[in-house]
Amino acid sequence: MDSKAHAENQNQKQSRKDRKFRPLPVPSVTLGGLFGERQDAICAKTAKTLLDRCVEAGMLKAIDVSLPSPGVVLPIQPWDGSTQMFWDSDLGKSIETVAYSLFRSPNPELEARVDQIADLYEKLQDEDGYLNAWFQRVQPGRRWTNLRDFHELYCAGHLIEGAVAYFQATGKRKLLDVMARFADYMITVFGHGEGQIPGYDGHEEIELALVRLARVTGEQKYLDLSKYFIDERGTEPHFFLEEARRDGREGRKFVFHSFEYNQSHQPVREQTRVVGHAVRAMYLYSGMADIATEYSDDSLTRALETLWSDLVTRQMYVTGGIGPSAANEGFTDPYDMPNESAYNETCASVGIVFWAARMLGRGPDRRYADIMEQALYNGAMVGLSLDGTRFFYDNPLESAGKHHRWTWHPCPCCPPNIARLLASIGSYMYAVSDDEIAVHLYGEGKARFEVAGAEVTLGQETHYPWNGAIRFEVGVATPSRFTVSLRIPAWCTGAMLSVNGTPVDLDEAMVDGYARIEKEWSDKDEIALDLPLAPRLLRANPLIRQDAGRVALVRGPLVYCVEETDNGHGLQHLKITGEPSSAREQTMPGLNHAVALEIAAERDEADWGETLYREAPPEAKPVTARFVPYHLWDNREPGEMLVWMRDGVGEAK
């Protein structure tokens, strides 16, 4: 690139700092391909399954004031709370999933069921606007007394998100108005005025929900409340210590003994390490990123960039999973990434997708979109079975055959979380500013925009991620000038781009990992993008001791694994010996025609008799190992699974 073009690109990059890129609304994107298949399963099975299992758990009885209070249904835990306290959040996420499913597949029965839930919440709501099933029906005297542990604002946040989605899907305002009244009440409750609570929630979520409420209502006051919660977090005197004193509790006598657990150990702009509970962290950073975009707040963006770097360079699994420890459902030490005991909560990978998407609010940047794709296709999507009825809560990278999907969970946060993400994934694929369309993720479908004063459609024809050929067709009523920015993944070598058959020089077009095409577009203009999906082997940083001497097979954005059903018992006896370029592709009808990879390997002898140790090395025989995408494991016969394989390719070199 010549110096003039380089300078122009840098100027463009600088000028984009204060621009606001917002996700495309869910109804503006219609999907086919892999994402379409997942959405069809959600429409056909998952949305109803979520509501059914919420009912079976007793959640509707908990909010029905015509029935006696259910009392404590689920046991009180060591933290003096119960997962029953979260039931409002599970209903909120389930409503959100149903709402998104209605865009794709109208379902009067499901819609009527959500209308019933909205009626129940309207009747439950207090006159002042307060709404929480637990603190109205089980412990009415304890509201706002333990924000550190009791999830009141967390539940409110998920109900707000469900209400926003349902309003957008159906035009029905009842639940939206209920939640807006609750948010209005929060504005009077929280702050530094006389009689107000100078605090914030222990489990972040309300921050990003208020931004969604502000965007759908146009009310600045909800953005201001979100910003207040973010700005207050971790300041001194520490709110959770003061709250405990007022409530007669010992300030630091709680389960995890450290405010790192809920990211309140420092003011958010001073935090440099990702610590504590993984889902809480991702929700906090998502809210921070939204506020950074809405207020053009560089101080928040700088803090987030530091935290992002810490996460993706020292604490993230190759699948985009995070939070290795079940004990705190979160982070331990840098480079501590056990495989078989990895917790990697589905909600946490969903949270990375949320955070990454919001980091793109100030402009397209491959650093974030690449990780969004990695976490989505691997760490998150694994959480939902192909038929849409079973779920993973935690996601190890190795299983001896005892790890399987749940039909439900005592803390059922993950089932509706992965469902609502996949049901709304079109809004994560695209973003739009005043004069630019950004394409972050690729997949068959059609998107509709309003950009530069014009109505624009962008059709995408592709079999991605199974094939890297992507074709776009631009639709405009009259010629219009705007920019289309396409992500060129960092993992991709040899990408090619053309417009109406004319090649585009990617070196000149690239800004922050996106190819920017600025021109006057005419109807039926075509963009062709080819992203080679060559299989490759990844090796881990030597500081990750659990993966020393091992390799992971990947293709495009997909991480692959071996399963017992394809390779027999004793996967630890396998060693990859073939070069990834020699891997053979095979479609798998039983896995929705996903692309499997077959590669040369060796299998060590398994029969040592009763010998536990010996001097002689095991004998090995050549075999062919079959790998399937990690997100599809445990959809067939149960058995072992392994991602990180012993490296016979590196040994040969």
PDB file of N, CA, C and O in Angstrom, residues 548-580:
ATOM      1  N   ALA A 548       0.538 -29.563  26.643  1.00  0.00           N
ATOM      2  CA  ALA A 548       1.907 -29.757  26.165  1.00  0.00           C
ATOM      3  C   ALA A 548       1.996 -31.028  25.329  1.00  0.00           C
ATOM      4  O   ALA A 548       1.488 -32.090  25.717  1.00  0.00           O
ATOM      5  N   GLY A 549       2.619 -30.926  24.155  1.00  0.00           N
ATOM      6  CA  GLY A 549       2.788 -32.071  23.286  1.00  0.00           C
ATOM      7  C   GLY A 549       1.528 -32.500  22.563  1.00  0.00           C
ATOM      8  O   GLY A 549       1.463 -33.607  22.022  1.00  0.00           O
ATOM      9  N   ARG A 550       0.537 -31.630  22.535  1.00  0.00           N
ATOM     10  CA  ARG A 550      -0.734 -31.973  21.909  1.00  0.00           C
ATOM     11  C   ARG A 550      -1.104 -30.954  20.840  1.00  0.00           C
ATOM     12  O   ARG A 550      -0.575 -29.840  20.806  1.00  0.00           O
ATOM     13  N   VAL A 551      -2.015 -31.327  19.969  1.00  0.00           N
ATOM     14  CA  VAL A 551      -2.479 -30.453  18.896  1.00  0.00           C
ATOM     15  C   VAL A 551      -4.003 -30.527  18.831  1.00  0.00           C
ATOM     16  O   VAL A 551      -4.618 -31.509  19.238  1.00  0.00           O
ATOM     17  N   ALA A 552      -4.593 -29.446  18.306  1.00  0.00           N
ATOM     18  CA  ALA A 552      -6.030 -29.411  18.057  1.00  0.00           C
ATOM     19  C   ALA A 552      -6.239 -29.197  16.563  1.00  0.00           C
ATOM     20  O   ALA A 552      -5.576 -28.357  15.941  1.00  0.00           O
ATOM     21  N   LEU A 553      -7.151 -29.949  15.990  1.00  0.00           N
ATOM     22  CA  LEU A 553      -7.458 -29.842  14.565  1.00  0.00           C
ATOM     23  C   LEU A 553      -8.595 -28.846  14.375  1.00  0.00           C
ATOM     24  O   LEU A 553      -9.650 -28.972  15.006  1.00  0.00           O
ATOM     25  N   VAL A 554      -8.379 -27.853  13.501  1.00  0.00           N
ATOM     26  CA  VAL A 554      -9.398 -26.844  13.228  1.00  0.00           C
ATOM     27  C   VAL A 554      -9.539 -26.668  11.717  1.00  0.00           C
ATOM     28  O   VAL A 554      -8.616 -26.950  10.947  1.00  0.00           O
ATOM     29  N   ARG A 555     -10.690 -26.185  11.332  1.00  0.00           N
ATOM     30  CA  ARG A 555     -10.950 -25.889   9.919  1.00  0.00           C
ATOM     31  C   ARG A 555     -11.845 -24.662   9.876  1.00  0.00           C
ATOM     32  O   ARG A 555     -12.957 -24.689  10.404  1.00  0.00           O
ATOM     33  N   GLY A 556     -11.354 -23.583   9.275  1.00  0.00           N
ATOM     34  CA  GLY A 556     -12.099 -22.338   9.324  1.00  0.00           C
ATOM     35  C   GLY A 556     -12.311 -21.931  10.769  1.00  0.00           C
ATOM     36  O   GLY A 556     -11.386 -21.968  11.583  1.00  0.00           O
ATOM     37  N   PRO A 557     -13.546 -21.598  11.150  1.00  0.00           N
ATOM     38  CA  PRO A 557     -13.796 -21.194  12.539  1.00  0.00           C
ATOM     39  C   PRO A 557     -14.076 -22.376  13.465  1.00  0.00           C
ATOM     40  O   PRO A 557     -14.259 -22.178  14.670  1.00  0.00           O
ATOM     41  N   LEU A 558     -14.100 -23.598  12.934  1.00  0.00           N
ATOM     42  CA  LEU A 558     -14.558 -24.752  13.701  1.00  0.00           C
ATOM     43  C   LEU A 558     -13.408 -25.524  14.330  1.00  0.00           C
ATOM     44  O   LEU A 558     -12.441 -25.873  13.660  1.00  0.00           O
ATOM     45  N   VAL A 559     -13.554 -25.803  15.616  1.00  0.00           N
ATOM     46  CA  VAL A 559     -12.659 -26.712  16.331  1.00  0.00           C
ATOM     47  C   VAL A 559     -13.250 -28.115  16.214  1.00  0.00           C
ATOM     48  O   VAL A 559     -14.466 -28.310  16.350  1.00  0.00           O
ATOM     49  N   TYR A 560     -12.380 -29.102  15.952  1.00  0.00           N
ATOM     50  CA  TYR A 560     -12.821 -30.484  15.761  1.00  0.00           C
ATOM     51  C   TYR A 560     -12.430 -31.353  16.958  1.00  0.00           C
ATOM     52  O   TYR A 560     -11.512 -31.013  17.723  1.00  0.00           O
ATOM     53  N   CYS A 561     -13.121 -32.462  17.091  1.00  0.00           N
ATOM     54  CA  CYS A 561     -12.816 -33.414  18.153  1.00  0.00           C
ATOM     55  C   CYS A 561     -13.032 -34.832  17.625  1.00  0.00           C
ATOM     56  O   CYS A 561     -13.658 -35.038  16.581  1.00  0.00           O
ATOM     57  N   VAL A 562     -12.499 -35.809  18.344  1.00  0.00           N
ATOM     58  CA  VAL A 562     -12.782 -37.207  18.037  1.00  0.00           C
ATOM     59  C   VAL A 562     -13.792 -37.727  19.050  1.00  0.00           C
ATOM     60  O   VAL A 562     -13.780 -37.338  20.227  1.00  0.00           O
ATOM     61  N   GLU A 563     -14.684 -38.610  18.574  1.00  0.00           N
ATOM     62  CA  GLU A 563     -15.664 -39.256  19.442  1.00  0.00           C
ATOM     63  C   GLU A 563     -15.491 -40.767  19.368  1.00  0.00           C
ATOM     64  O   GLU A 563     -15.058 -41.324  18.349  1.00  0.00           O
ATOM     65  N   GLU A 564     -15.873 -41.409  20.448  1.00  0.00           N
ATOM     66  CA  GLU A 564     -15.756 -42.864  20.524  1.00  0.00           C
ATOM     67  C   GLU A 564     -16.590 -43.551  19.452  1.00  0.00           C
ATOM     68  O   GLU A 564     -16.180 -44.581  18.901  1.00  0.00           O
ATOM     69  N   THR A 565     -17.738 -42.999  19.111  1.00  0.00           N
ATOM     70  CA  THR A 565     -18.617 -43.644  18.142  1.00  0.00           C
ATOM     71  C   THR A 565     -17.975 -43.793  16.768  1.00  0.00           C
ATOM     72  O   THR A 565     -18.311 -44.694  16.010  1.00  0.00           O
ATOM     73  N   ASP A 566     -16.993 -42.924  16.443  1.00  0.00           N
ATOM     74  CA  ASP A 566     -16.289 -43.017  15.163  1.00  0.00           C
ATOM     75  C   ASP A 566     -14.953 -43.743  15.265  1.00  0.00           C
ATOM     76  O   ASP A 566     -14.467 -44.292  14.267  1.00  0.00           O
ATOM     77  N   ASN A 567     -14.343 -43.705  16.446  1.00  0.00           N
ATOM     78  CA  ASN A 567     -12.944 -44.118  16.558  1.00  0.00           C
ATOM     79  C   ASN A 567     -12.687 -45.230  17.563  1.00  0.00           C
ATOM     80  O   ASN A 567     -11.537 -45.622  17.765  1.00  0.00           O
ATOM     81  N   GLY A 568     -13.731 -45.733  18.200  1.00  0.00           N
ATOM     82  CA  GLY A 568     -13.548 -46.804  19.153  1.00  0.00           C
ATOM     83  C   GLY A 568     -13.159 -46.299  20.530  1.00  0.00           C
ATOM     84  O   GLY A 568     -12.873 -45.113  20.750  1.00  0.00           O
ATOM     85  N   HIS A 569     -13.134 -47.223  21.473  1.00  0.00           N
ATOM     86  CA  HIS A 569     -12.826 -46.907  22.866  1.00  0.00           C
ATOM     87  C   HIS A 569     -11.339 -46.593  23.034  1.00  0.00           C
ATOM     88  O   HIS A 569     -10.495 -47.116  22.318  1.00  0.00           O
ATOM     89  N   GLY A 570     -11.026 -45.736  23.990  1.00  0.00           N
ATOM     90  CA  GLY A 570      -9.631 -45.437  24.300  1.00  0.00           C
ATOM     91  C   GLY A 570      -9.042 -44.361  23.409  1.00  0.00           C
ATOM     92  O   GLY A 570      -8.003 -44.565  22.764  1.00  0.00           O
ATOM     93  N   LEU A 571      -9.673 -43.195  23.361  1.00  0.00           N
ATOM     94  CA  LEU A 571      -9.205 -42.128  22.470  1.00  0.00           C
ATOM     95  C   LEU A 571      -7.823 -41.614  22.853  1.00  0.00           C
ATOM     96  O   LEU A 571      -7.104 -41.066  22.015  1.00  0.00           O
ATOM     97  N   GLN A 572      -7.426 -41.798  24.121  1.00  0.00           N
ATOM     98  CA  GLN A 572      -6.110 -41.317  24.542  1.00  0.00           C
ATOM     99  C   GLN A 572      -4.983 -42.103  23.884  1.00  0.00           C
ATOM    100  O   GLN A 572      -3.817 -41.690  23.918  1.00  0.00           O
ATOM    101  N   HIS A 573      -5.303 -43.227  23.248  1.00  0.00           N
ATOM    102  CA  HIS A 573      -4.285 -44.017  22.563  1.00  0.00           C
ATOM    103  C   HIS A 573      -3.992 -43.487  21.159  1.00  0.00           C
ATOM    104  O   HIS A 573      -3.070 -43.975  20.493  1.00  0.00           O
ATOM    105  N   LEU A 574      -4.766 -42.511  20.700  1.00  0.00           N
ATOM    106  CA  LEU A 574      -4.580 -41.987  19.348  1.00  0.00           C
ATOM    107  C   LEU A 574      -3.528 -40.893  19.306  1.00  0.00           C
ATOM    108  O   LEU A 574      -3.396 -40.093  20.236  1.00  0.00           O
ATOM    109  N   LYS A 575      -2.811 -40.846  18.194  1.00  0.00           N
ATOM    110  CA  LYS A 575      -1.815 -39.804  17.950  1.00  0.00           C
ATOM    111  C   LYS A 575      -1.934 -39.384  16.485  1.00  0.00           C
ATOM    112  O   LYS A 575      -1.928 -40.226  15.579  1.00  0.00           O
ATOM    113  N   ILE A 576      -2.092 -38.085  16.252  1.00  0.00           N
ATOM    114  CA  ILE A 576      -2.169 -37.597  14.871  1.00  0.00           C
ATOM    115  C   ILE A 576      -0.795 -37.689  14.228  1.00  0.00           C
ATOM    116  O   ILE A 576       0.199 -37.202  14.780  1.00  0.00           O
ATOM    117  N   THR A 577      -0.733 -38.292  13.028  1.00  0.00           N
ATOM    118  CA  THR A 577       0.535 -38.372  12.296  1.00  0.00           C
ATOM    119  C   THR A 577       0.455 -37.713  10.922  1.00  0.00           C
ATOM    120  O   THR A 577       1.485 -37.394  10.327  1.00  0.00           O
ATOM    121  N   GLY A 578      -0.754 -37.522  10.418  1.00  0.00           N
ATOM    122  CA  GLY A 578      -0.904 -36.953   9.080  1.00  0.00           C
ATOM    123  C   GLY A 578      -0.875 -35.439   9.079  1.00  0.00           C
ATOM    124  O   GLY A 578      -1.323 -34.786  10.030  1.00  0.00           O
ATOM    125  N   GLU A 579      -0.328 -34.866   8.018  1.00  0.00           N
ATOM    126  CA  GLU A 579      -0.368 -33.414   7.858  1.00  0.00           C
ATOM    127  C   GLU A 579      -1.816 -32.975   7.645  1.00  0.00           C
ATOM    128  O   GLU A 579      -2.597 -33.664   6.974  1.00  0.00           O
ATOM    129  N   PRO A 580      -2.208 -31.828   8.197  1.00  0.00           N
ATOM    130  CA  PRO A 580      -3.607 -31.405   8.045  1.00  0.00           C
ATOM    131  C   PRO A 580      -4.017 -31.216   6.590  1.00  0.00           C
ATOM    132  O   PRO A 580      -5.189 -31.403   6.250  1.00  0.00           O
TER     133      PRO A 580
END
